[in-house]
Short mmCIF file of C-alpha atoms in Angstrom, two decimals:
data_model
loop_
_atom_site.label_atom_id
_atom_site.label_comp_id
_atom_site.label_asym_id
_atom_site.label_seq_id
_atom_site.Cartn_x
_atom_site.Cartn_y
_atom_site.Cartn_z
CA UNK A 1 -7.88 -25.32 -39.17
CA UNK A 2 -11.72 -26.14 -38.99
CA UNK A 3 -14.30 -24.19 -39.85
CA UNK A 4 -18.27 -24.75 -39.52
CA UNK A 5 -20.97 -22.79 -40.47
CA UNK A 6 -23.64 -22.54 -37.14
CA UNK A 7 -26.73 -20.89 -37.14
CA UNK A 8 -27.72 -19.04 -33.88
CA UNK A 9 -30.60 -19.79 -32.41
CA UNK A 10 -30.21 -18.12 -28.67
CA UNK A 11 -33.41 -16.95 -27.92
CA UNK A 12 -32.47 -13.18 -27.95
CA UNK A 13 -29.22 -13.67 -29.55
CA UNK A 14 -25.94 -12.69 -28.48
CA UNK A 15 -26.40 -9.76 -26.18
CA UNK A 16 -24.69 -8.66 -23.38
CA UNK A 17 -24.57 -11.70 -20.80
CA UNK A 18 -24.78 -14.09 -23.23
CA UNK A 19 -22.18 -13.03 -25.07
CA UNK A 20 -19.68 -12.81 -21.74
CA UNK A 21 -20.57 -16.59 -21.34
CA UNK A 22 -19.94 -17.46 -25.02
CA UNK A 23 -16.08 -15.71 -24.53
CA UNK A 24 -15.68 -17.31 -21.43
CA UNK A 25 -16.23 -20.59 -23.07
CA UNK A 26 -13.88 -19.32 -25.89
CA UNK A 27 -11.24 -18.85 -23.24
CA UNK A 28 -11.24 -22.32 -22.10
CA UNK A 29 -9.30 -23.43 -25.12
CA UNK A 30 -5.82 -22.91 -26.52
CA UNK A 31 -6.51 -22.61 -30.31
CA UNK A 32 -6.80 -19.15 -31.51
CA UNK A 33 -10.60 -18.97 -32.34
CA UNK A 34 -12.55 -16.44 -35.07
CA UNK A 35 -16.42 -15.71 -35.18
CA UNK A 36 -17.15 -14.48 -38.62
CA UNK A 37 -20.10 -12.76 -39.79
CA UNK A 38 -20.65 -11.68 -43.45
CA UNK A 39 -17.27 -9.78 -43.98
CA UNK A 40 -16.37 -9.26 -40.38
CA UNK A 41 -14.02 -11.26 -38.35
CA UNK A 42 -13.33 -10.71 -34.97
CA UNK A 43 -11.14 -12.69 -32.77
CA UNK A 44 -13.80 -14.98 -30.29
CA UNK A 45 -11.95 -14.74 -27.29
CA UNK A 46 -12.80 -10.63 -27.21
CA UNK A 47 -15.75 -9.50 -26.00
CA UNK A 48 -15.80 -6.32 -27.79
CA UNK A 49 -15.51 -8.08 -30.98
CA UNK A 50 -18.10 -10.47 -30.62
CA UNK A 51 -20.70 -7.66 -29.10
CA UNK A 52 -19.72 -5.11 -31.93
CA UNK A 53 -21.30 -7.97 -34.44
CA UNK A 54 -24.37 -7.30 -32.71
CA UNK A 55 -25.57 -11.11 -33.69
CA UNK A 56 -28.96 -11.71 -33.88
CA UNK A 57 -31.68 -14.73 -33.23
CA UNK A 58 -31.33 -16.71 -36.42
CA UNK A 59 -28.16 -15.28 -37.82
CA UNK A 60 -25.50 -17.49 -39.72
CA UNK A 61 -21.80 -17.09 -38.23
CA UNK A 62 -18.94 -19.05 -39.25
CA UNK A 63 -16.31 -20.73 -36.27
CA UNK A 64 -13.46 -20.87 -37.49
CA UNK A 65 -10.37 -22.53 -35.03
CA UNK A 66 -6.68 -23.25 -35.30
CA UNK A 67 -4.56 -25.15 -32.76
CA UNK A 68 -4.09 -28.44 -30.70
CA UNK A 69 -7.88 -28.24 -29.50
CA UNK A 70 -9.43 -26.75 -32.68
CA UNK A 71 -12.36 -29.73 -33.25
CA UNK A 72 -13.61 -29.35 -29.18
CA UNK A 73 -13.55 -25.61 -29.43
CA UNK A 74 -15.61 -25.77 -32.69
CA UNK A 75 -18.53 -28.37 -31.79
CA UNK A 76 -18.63 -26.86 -27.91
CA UNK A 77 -18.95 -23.07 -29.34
CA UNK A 78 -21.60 -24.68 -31.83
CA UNK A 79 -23.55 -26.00 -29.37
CA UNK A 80 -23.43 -23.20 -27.16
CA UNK A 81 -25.02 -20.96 -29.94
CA UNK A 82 -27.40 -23.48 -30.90
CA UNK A 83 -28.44 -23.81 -27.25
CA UNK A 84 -32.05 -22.17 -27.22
CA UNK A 85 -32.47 -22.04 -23.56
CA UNK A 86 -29.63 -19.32 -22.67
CA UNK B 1 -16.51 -6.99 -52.29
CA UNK B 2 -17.75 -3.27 -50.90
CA UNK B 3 -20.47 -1.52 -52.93
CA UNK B 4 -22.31 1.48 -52.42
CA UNK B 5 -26.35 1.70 -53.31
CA UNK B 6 -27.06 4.69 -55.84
CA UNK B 7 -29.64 5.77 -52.93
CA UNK B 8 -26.92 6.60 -50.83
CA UNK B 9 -24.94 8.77 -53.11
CA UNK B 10 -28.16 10.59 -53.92
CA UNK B 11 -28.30 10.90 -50.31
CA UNK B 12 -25.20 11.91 -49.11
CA UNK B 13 -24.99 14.77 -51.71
CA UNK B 14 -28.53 15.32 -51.74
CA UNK B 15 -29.12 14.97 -55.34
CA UNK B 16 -32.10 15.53 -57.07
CA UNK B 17 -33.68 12.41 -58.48
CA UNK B 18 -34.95 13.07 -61.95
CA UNK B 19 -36.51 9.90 -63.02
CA UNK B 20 -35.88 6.32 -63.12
CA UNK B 21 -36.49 5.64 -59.46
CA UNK B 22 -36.92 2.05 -59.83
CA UNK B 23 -33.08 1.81 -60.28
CA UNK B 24 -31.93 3.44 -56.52
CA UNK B 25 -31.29 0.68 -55.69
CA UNK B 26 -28.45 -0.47 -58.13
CA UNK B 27 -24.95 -1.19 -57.22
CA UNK B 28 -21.75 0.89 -58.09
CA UNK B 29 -18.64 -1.44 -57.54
CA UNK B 30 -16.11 1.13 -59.02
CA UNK B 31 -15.18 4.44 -58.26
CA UNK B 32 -14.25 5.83 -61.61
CA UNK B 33 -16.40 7.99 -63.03
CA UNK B 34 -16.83 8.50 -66.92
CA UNK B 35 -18.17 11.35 -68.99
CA UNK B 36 -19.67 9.81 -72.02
CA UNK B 37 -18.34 13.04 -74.74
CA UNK B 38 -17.50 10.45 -77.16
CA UNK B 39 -20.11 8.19 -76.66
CA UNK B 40 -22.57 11.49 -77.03
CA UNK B 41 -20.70 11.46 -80.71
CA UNK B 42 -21.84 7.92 -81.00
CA UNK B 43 -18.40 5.83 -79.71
CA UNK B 44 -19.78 3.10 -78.07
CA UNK B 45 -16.81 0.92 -78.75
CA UNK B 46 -15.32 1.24 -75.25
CA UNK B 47 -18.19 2.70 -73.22
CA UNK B 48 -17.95 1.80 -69.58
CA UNK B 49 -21.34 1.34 -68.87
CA UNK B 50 -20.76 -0.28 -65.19
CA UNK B 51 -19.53 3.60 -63.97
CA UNK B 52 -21.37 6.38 -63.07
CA UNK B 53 -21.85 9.12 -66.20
CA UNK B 54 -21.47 12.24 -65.75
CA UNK B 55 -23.01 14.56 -67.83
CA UNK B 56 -22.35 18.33 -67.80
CA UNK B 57 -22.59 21.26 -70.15
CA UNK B 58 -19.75 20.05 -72.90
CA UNK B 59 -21.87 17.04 -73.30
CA UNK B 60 -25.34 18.00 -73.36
CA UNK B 61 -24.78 21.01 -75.70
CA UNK B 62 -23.05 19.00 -77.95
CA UNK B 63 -26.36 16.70 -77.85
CA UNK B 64 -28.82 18.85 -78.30
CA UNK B 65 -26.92 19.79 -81.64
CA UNK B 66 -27.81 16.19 -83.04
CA UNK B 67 -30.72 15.53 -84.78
CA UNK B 68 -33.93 13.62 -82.79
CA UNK B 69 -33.40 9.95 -84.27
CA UNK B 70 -29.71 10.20 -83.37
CA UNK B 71 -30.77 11.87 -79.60
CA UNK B 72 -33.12 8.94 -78.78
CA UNK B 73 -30.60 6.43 -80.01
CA UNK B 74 -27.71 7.96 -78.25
CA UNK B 75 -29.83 7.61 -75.07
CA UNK B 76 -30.85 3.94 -75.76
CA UNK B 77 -27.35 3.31 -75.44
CA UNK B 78 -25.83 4.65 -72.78
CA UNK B 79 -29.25 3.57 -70.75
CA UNK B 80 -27.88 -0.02 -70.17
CA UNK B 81 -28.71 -2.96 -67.78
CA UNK B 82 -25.46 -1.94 -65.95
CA UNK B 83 -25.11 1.73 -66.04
CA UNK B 84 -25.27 2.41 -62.04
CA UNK B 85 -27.29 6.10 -62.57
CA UNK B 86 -26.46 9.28 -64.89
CA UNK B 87 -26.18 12.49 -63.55
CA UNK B 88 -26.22 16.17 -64.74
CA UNK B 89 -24.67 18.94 -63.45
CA UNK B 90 -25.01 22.80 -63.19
CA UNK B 91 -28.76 21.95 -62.56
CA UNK B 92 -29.02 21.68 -66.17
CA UNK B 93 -32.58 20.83 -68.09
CA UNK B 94 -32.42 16.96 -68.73
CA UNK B 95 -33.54 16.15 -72.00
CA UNK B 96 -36.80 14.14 -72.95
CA UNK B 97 -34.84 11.68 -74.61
CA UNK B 98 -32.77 10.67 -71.76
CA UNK B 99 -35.85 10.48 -69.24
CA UNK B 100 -37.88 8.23 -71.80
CA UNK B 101 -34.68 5.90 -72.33
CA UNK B 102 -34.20 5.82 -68.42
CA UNK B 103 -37.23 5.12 -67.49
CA UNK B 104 -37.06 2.17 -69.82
CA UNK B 105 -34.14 0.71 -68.59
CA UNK B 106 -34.65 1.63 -64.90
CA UNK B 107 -31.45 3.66 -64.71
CA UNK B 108 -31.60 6.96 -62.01
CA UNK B 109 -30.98 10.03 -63.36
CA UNK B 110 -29.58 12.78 -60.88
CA UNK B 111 -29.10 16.29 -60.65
CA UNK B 112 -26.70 18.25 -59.32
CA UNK B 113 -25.99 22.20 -58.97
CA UNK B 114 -22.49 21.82 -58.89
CA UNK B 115 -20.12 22.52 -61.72
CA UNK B 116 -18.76 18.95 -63.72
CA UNK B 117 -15.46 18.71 -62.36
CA UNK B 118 -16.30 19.92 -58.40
CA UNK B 119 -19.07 17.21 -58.53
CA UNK B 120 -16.93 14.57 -60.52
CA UNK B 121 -14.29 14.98 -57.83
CA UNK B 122 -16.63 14.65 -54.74
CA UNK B 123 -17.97 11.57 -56.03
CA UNK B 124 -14.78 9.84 -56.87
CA UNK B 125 -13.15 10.69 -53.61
CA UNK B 126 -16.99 9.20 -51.58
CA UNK B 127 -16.98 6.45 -53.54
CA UNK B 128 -13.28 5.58 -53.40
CA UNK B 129 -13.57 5.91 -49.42
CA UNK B 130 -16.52 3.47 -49.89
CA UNK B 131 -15.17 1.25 -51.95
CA UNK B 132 -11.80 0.90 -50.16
CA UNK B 133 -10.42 -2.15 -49.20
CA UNK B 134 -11.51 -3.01 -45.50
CA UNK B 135 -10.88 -5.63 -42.94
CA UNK B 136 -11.29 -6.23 -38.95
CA UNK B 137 -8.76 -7.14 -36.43
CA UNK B 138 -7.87 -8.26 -33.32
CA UNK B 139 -5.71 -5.31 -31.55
CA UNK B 140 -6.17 -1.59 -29.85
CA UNK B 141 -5.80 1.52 -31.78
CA UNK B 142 -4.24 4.23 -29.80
CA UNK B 143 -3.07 7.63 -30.68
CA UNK B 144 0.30 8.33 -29.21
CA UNK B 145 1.92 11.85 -29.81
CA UNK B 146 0.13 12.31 -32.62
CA UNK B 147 0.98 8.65 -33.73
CA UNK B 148 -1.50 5.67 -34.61
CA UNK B 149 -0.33 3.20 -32.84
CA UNK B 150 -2.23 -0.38 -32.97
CA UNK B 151 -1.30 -3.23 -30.45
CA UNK B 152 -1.81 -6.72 -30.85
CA UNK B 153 -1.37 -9.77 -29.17
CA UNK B 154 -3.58 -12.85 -27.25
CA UNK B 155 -5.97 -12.07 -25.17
CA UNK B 156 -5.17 -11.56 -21.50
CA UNK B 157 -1.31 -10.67 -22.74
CA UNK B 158 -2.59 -6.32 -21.44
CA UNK B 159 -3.65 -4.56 -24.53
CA UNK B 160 -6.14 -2.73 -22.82
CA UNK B 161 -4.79 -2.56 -19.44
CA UNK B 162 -1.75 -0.48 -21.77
CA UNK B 163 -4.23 1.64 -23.56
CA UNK B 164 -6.32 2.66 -20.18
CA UNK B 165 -2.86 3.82 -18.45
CA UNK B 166 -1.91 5.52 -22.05
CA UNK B 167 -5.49 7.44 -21.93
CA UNK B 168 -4.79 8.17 -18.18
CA UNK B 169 -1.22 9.80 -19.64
CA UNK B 170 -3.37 12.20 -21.93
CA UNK B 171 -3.01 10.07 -24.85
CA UNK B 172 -6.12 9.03 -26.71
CA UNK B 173 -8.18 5.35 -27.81
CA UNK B 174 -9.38 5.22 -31.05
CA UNK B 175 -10.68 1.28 -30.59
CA UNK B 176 -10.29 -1.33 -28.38
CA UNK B 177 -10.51 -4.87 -29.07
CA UNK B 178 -11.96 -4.84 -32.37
CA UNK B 179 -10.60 -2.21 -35.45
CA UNK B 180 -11.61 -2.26 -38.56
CA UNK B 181 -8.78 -1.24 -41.01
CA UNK B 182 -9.49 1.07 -44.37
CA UNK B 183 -7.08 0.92 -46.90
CA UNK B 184 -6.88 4.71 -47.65
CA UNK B 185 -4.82 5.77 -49.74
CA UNK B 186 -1.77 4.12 -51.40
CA UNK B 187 0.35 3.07 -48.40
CA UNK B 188 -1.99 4.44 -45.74
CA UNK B 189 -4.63 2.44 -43.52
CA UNK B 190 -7.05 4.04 -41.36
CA UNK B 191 -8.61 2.39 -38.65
CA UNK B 192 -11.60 3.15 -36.38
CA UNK B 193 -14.10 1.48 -34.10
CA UNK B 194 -17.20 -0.73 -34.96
CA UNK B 195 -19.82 1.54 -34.49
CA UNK B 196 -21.08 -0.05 -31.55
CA UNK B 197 -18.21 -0.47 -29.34
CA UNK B 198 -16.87 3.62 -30.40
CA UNK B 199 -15.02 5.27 -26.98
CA UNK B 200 -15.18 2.00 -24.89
CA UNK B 201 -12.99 0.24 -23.30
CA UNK B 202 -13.04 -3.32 -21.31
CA UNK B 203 -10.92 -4.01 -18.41
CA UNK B 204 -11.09 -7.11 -16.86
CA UNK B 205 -12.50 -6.89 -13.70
CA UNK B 206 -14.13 -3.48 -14.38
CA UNK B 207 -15.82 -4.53 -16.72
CA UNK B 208 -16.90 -2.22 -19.98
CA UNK B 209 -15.69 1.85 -19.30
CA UNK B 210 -16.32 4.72 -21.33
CA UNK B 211 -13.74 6.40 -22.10
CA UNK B 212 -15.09 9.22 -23.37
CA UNK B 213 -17.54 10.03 -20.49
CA UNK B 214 -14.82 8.99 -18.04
CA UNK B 215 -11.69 11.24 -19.53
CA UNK B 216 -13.56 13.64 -21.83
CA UNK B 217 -13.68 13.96 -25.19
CA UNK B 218 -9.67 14.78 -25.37
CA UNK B 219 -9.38 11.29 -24.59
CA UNK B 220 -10.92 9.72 -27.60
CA UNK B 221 -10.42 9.82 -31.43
CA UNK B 222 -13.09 8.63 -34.08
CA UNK B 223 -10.33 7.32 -36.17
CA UNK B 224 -6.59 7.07 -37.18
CA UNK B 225 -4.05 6.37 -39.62
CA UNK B 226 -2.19 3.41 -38.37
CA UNK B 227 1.74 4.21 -38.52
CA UNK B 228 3.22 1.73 -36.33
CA UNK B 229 2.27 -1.91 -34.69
CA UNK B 230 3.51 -3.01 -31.46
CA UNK B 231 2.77 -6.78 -30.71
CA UNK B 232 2.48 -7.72 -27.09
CA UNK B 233 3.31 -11.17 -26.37
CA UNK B 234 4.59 -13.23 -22.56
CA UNK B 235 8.26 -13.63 -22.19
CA UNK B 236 9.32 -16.41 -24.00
CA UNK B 237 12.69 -17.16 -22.25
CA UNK B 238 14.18 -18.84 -25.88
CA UNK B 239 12.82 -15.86 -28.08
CA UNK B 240 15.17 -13.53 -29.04
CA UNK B 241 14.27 -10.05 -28.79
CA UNK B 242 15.96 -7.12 -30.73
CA UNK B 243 18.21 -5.64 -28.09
CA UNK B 244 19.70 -2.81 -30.66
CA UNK B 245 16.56 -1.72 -33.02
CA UNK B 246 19.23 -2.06 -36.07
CA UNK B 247 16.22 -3.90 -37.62
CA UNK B 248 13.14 -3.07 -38.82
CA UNK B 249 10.20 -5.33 -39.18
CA UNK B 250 7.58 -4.68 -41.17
CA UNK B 251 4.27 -6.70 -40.96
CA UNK B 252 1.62 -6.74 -44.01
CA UNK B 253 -1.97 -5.36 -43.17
CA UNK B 254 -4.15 -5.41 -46.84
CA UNK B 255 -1.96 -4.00 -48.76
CA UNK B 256 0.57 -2.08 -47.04
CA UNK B 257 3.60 -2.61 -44.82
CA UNK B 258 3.80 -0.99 -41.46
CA UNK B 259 6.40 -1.35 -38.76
CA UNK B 260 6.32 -3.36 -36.24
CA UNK B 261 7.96 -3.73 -32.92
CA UNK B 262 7.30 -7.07 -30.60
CA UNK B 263 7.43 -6.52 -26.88
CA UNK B 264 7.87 -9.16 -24.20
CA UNK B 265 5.56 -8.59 -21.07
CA UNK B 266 7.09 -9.40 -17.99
CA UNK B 267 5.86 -7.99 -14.16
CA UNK B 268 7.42 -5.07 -13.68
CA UNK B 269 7.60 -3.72 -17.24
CA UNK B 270 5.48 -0.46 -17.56
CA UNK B 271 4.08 -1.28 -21.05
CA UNK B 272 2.55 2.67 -21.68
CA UNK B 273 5.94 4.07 -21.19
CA UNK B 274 7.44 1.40 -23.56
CA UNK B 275 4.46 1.97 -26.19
CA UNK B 276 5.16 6.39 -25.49
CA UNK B 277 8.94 6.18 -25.77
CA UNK B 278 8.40 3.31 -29.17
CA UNK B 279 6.32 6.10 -30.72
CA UNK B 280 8.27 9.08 -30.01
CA UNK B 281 11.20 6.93 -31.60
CA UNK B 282 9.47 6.66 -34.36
CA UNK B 283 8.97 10.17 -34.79
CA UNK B 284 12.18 10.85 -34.44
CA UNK B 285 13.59 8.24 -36.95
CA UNK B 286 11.09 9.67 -39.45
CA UNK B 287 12.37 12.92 -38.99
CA UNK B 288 15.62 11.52 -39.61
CA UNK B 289 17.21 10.63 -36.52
CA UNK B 290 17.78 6.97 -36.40
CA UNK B 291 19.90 6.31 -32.73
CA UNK B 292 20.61 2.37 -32.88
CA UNK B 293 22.04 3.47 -36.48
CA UNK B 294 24.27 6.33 -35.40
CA UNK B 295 25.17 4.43 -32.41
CA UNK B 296 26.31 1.77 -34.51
CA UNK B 297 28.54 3.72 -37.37
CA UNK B 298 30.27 5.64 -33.98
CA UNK B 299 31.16 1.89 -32.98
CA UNK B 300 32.25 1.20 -36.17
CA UNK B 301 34.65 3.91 -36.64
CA UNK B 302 36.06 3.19 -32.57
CA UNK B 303 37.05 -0.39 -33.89
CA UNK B 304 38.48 1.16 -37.23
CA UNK B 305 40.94 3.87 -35.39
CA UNK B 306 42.21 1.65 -32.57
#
C-alpha cells in the first residue's frame, strides 16, 4: 500500500477532459487505485468519482495504491496532476 | 468527524437569532440535546455544556422565580466556551440576563415558536441525520422492486452497462459509480449520489447519459436504503460459486451487515435479469420463503424414508 499526498496544480483543475485522461492513465495499471479528498474516497479508475470531487487548481488529494504496480501508479498519477500544462 | 455549523440549524428551521451572533459559527458534534432544569436550580455538576440547550416554559418560569444575583449567575454558567447556542421555545421573552451573559461568551441564542418537545425532536432527528456516520464507495445503487440494491466490482467488470438495461426494464438508478453511504438508523444505510453526478450515468462508449432526461423522472431515485449487495466479478474458472444459496454472506459497510451475493460475468449471462430475479428472492426470503432451504429439508426427508 502507498500513499502520497500531491497537490494539484492543473491549470483549471480536474474538469471534464482532464479528468477522462487522468482515469485513462489510472486504467493502465493493475493495482486498485483511490483519490482521496478531505473525507471522500472514490475509486480512481471511475470517472464519476473523480468528477463528483469537483477538484480544484491548488487542491491537496491523497493517492493512495495497492497491488503489484502500486509505486508506478503513484509517482505517474502524481506527476500527471502536478503537470501544469494539461 | 461530521459537524453541523449553528448557522445552519438556524437556517434550516428558520430560527430567530436573538443575540450572540458572533457565535453562528460554532460547531455542534453531538446530537443530543439537553434542557438545563437542574442546572436552572443551580446543578452544574454534570452540565453538558458541548449540547445544544433547550430552554422552554418549565425552565424559564422556574428562573424568573430566582432572585437577580442568582439569575445572572445561573446564566454565567451555562454561557460556556463550548455551549454550541441556547434556544427558547414557544417564542418566549428571553431574559436580560441570558442576552448579557451570551453576548459575553459569544454563544447564539435562538428562538423558536414551536412547543419544547416538537422543537427538541426536530432538532435531534436534523442533527442526528447530520451527524451520521458517512462514507463513499465504489459501486451502483439501483432500486429493484422496491429493493436497494448496490453493485460492486472492478471497473470494466458491467456495473453500469447492468444498471442502464435495469433502468430500460422500468427499474430505477439512484447513483452510479460513486455512492455515498449514511448510516441511518441502527442497521440501516442509505445511500445517494454526490451531488454532482445525481441521475447520470456513464457508459463506455456513450459516454455520460442522463438518466433522468433520457427515461423520465420514474427512472431515477434521490436516494435509497441499501438492502442487498451484489458483487460483479470475471469468471474465475477455480472460484467456487454458491450453486444452492444455502449460504448467506454478509459483507460489513460502517456499521452494519448487509447481504451479499457474488456473481461471475461470463458472455452470454444477462446480468439485469440475474440482479431482478436476486432481488425478488430476497423479497421473498424476507417474507419468509426461503427455496434453497425448503428444497433442502424435502431432500433431507427423501434420503430419510428410502
Amino acid at each position: 500500500m502507498v500513499e502520497k499526498e500531491v497537490k494539484v496544480k492543473l491549470k483549471s483543475g480536474l474538469q471534464a477532459r482532464p479528468a477522462a485522461l487522468f482515469v485513462q492513465e489510472a486504467n493502465r495499471f493493475k493495482s486498485v487505485i483511490y483519490l482521496i479528498k478531505d473525507d471522500k474516497k472514490v475509486n480512481a479508475k471511475s470517472i464519476m468519482g473523480i468528477m463528483s470531487l469537483a477538484i480544484n487548481a491548488g487542491s491537496n488529494v491523497t493517492l493512495a495504491a495497492e497491488g503489484q504496480d502500486e509505486n508506478e501508479a503513484v509517482s505517474a498519477l502524481q506527476s500527471f496532476v502536478e503537470n501544469e500544462k494539461i | 468527524m461530521a459537524k453541523v455549523l449553528v448557522e445552519e440549524v438556524i437556517n434550516h428551521f428558520k430560527l430567530e437569532l436573538i443575540c450572540g451572533k458572533k457565535g453562528i459559527n460554532r460547531e455542534i458534534l453531538t446530537s443530543d440535546i439537553s434542557r438545563p432544569g437542574l442546572e436552572m436550580a443551580g446543578f452544574f455538576t454534570y452540565y453538558p455544556a458541548e449540547r445544544v440547550q433547550l430552554l422552554g416554559k418549565t425552565e424559564l418560569s422556574f428562573f424568573a422565580s430566582l432572585s437577580k444575583k442568582e439569575r445572572e449567575d445561573r446564566m454565567n454558567q451555562l454561557c460556556t466556551e463550548k455551549t454550541p447556542a441556547i434556544v427558547i421555545s414557544r417564542g418566549l421573552e428571553v431574559p436580560e440576563e441570558l442576552i448579557e451573559s451570551s453576548e459575553k461568551a459569544g454563544v447564539p441564542v435562538l428562538r423558536s415558536t414551536l412547543k419544547s418537545t416538537r422543537l427538541s425532536s426536530l432538532i435531534t432527528n436534523y442533527l442526528e441525520t447530520r451527524l451520521a456516520p458517512t462514507t463513499s464507495i465504489h459501486g451502483v445503487l439501483v432500486d429493484v422492486y422496491g429493493v436497494g440494491v448496490l453493485l460492486t466490482g472492478d471497473s470494466g467488470v458491467g456495473k453500469s452497462e447492468t444498471a442502464l438495461e435495469l433502468v430500460k426494464r422500468g427499474h430505477r438508478l439512484v447513483a452510479d459509480d460513486s455512492v455515498e453511504i449514511r448510516q441511518a438508523g441502527e442497521n440501516e444505510l442509505v445511500g445517494n449520489a454526490p451531488e454532482l453526478i445525481r441521475h447520470l450515468l456513464e457508459i463506455r462508449g456513450l459516454g455520460i447519459i442522463n438518466v433522468m432526461t433520457l427515461f423520465g423522472a420514474g427512472a431515477v431515485r434521490n436516494y435509497k436504503k441499501i438492502a442487498l449487495v451484489i458483487h460483479l466479478e470475471f469468471w474465475d474458472p477455480d472460484k467456487v460459486y454458491d450453486r444452492l444459496g444455502l449460504e448467506e454472506e454478509r459483507v460489513k459497510l460502517i456499521d452494519t451487515f448487509i447481504p451479499r451475493l457474488v456473481l461471475p460475468v461470463r458472455p452470454g449471462r444477462n446480468l439485469a435479469v440475474i440482479v431482478e430475479v436476486a432481488s425478488m428472492n430476497y423479497r421473498l426470503k424476507n417474507m419468509g420463503v426461503n427455496t434453497a432451504q425448503q428444497f433442502s429439508e424435502r431432500l433431507n426427508e427423501a434420503i430419510r424414508d428410502r
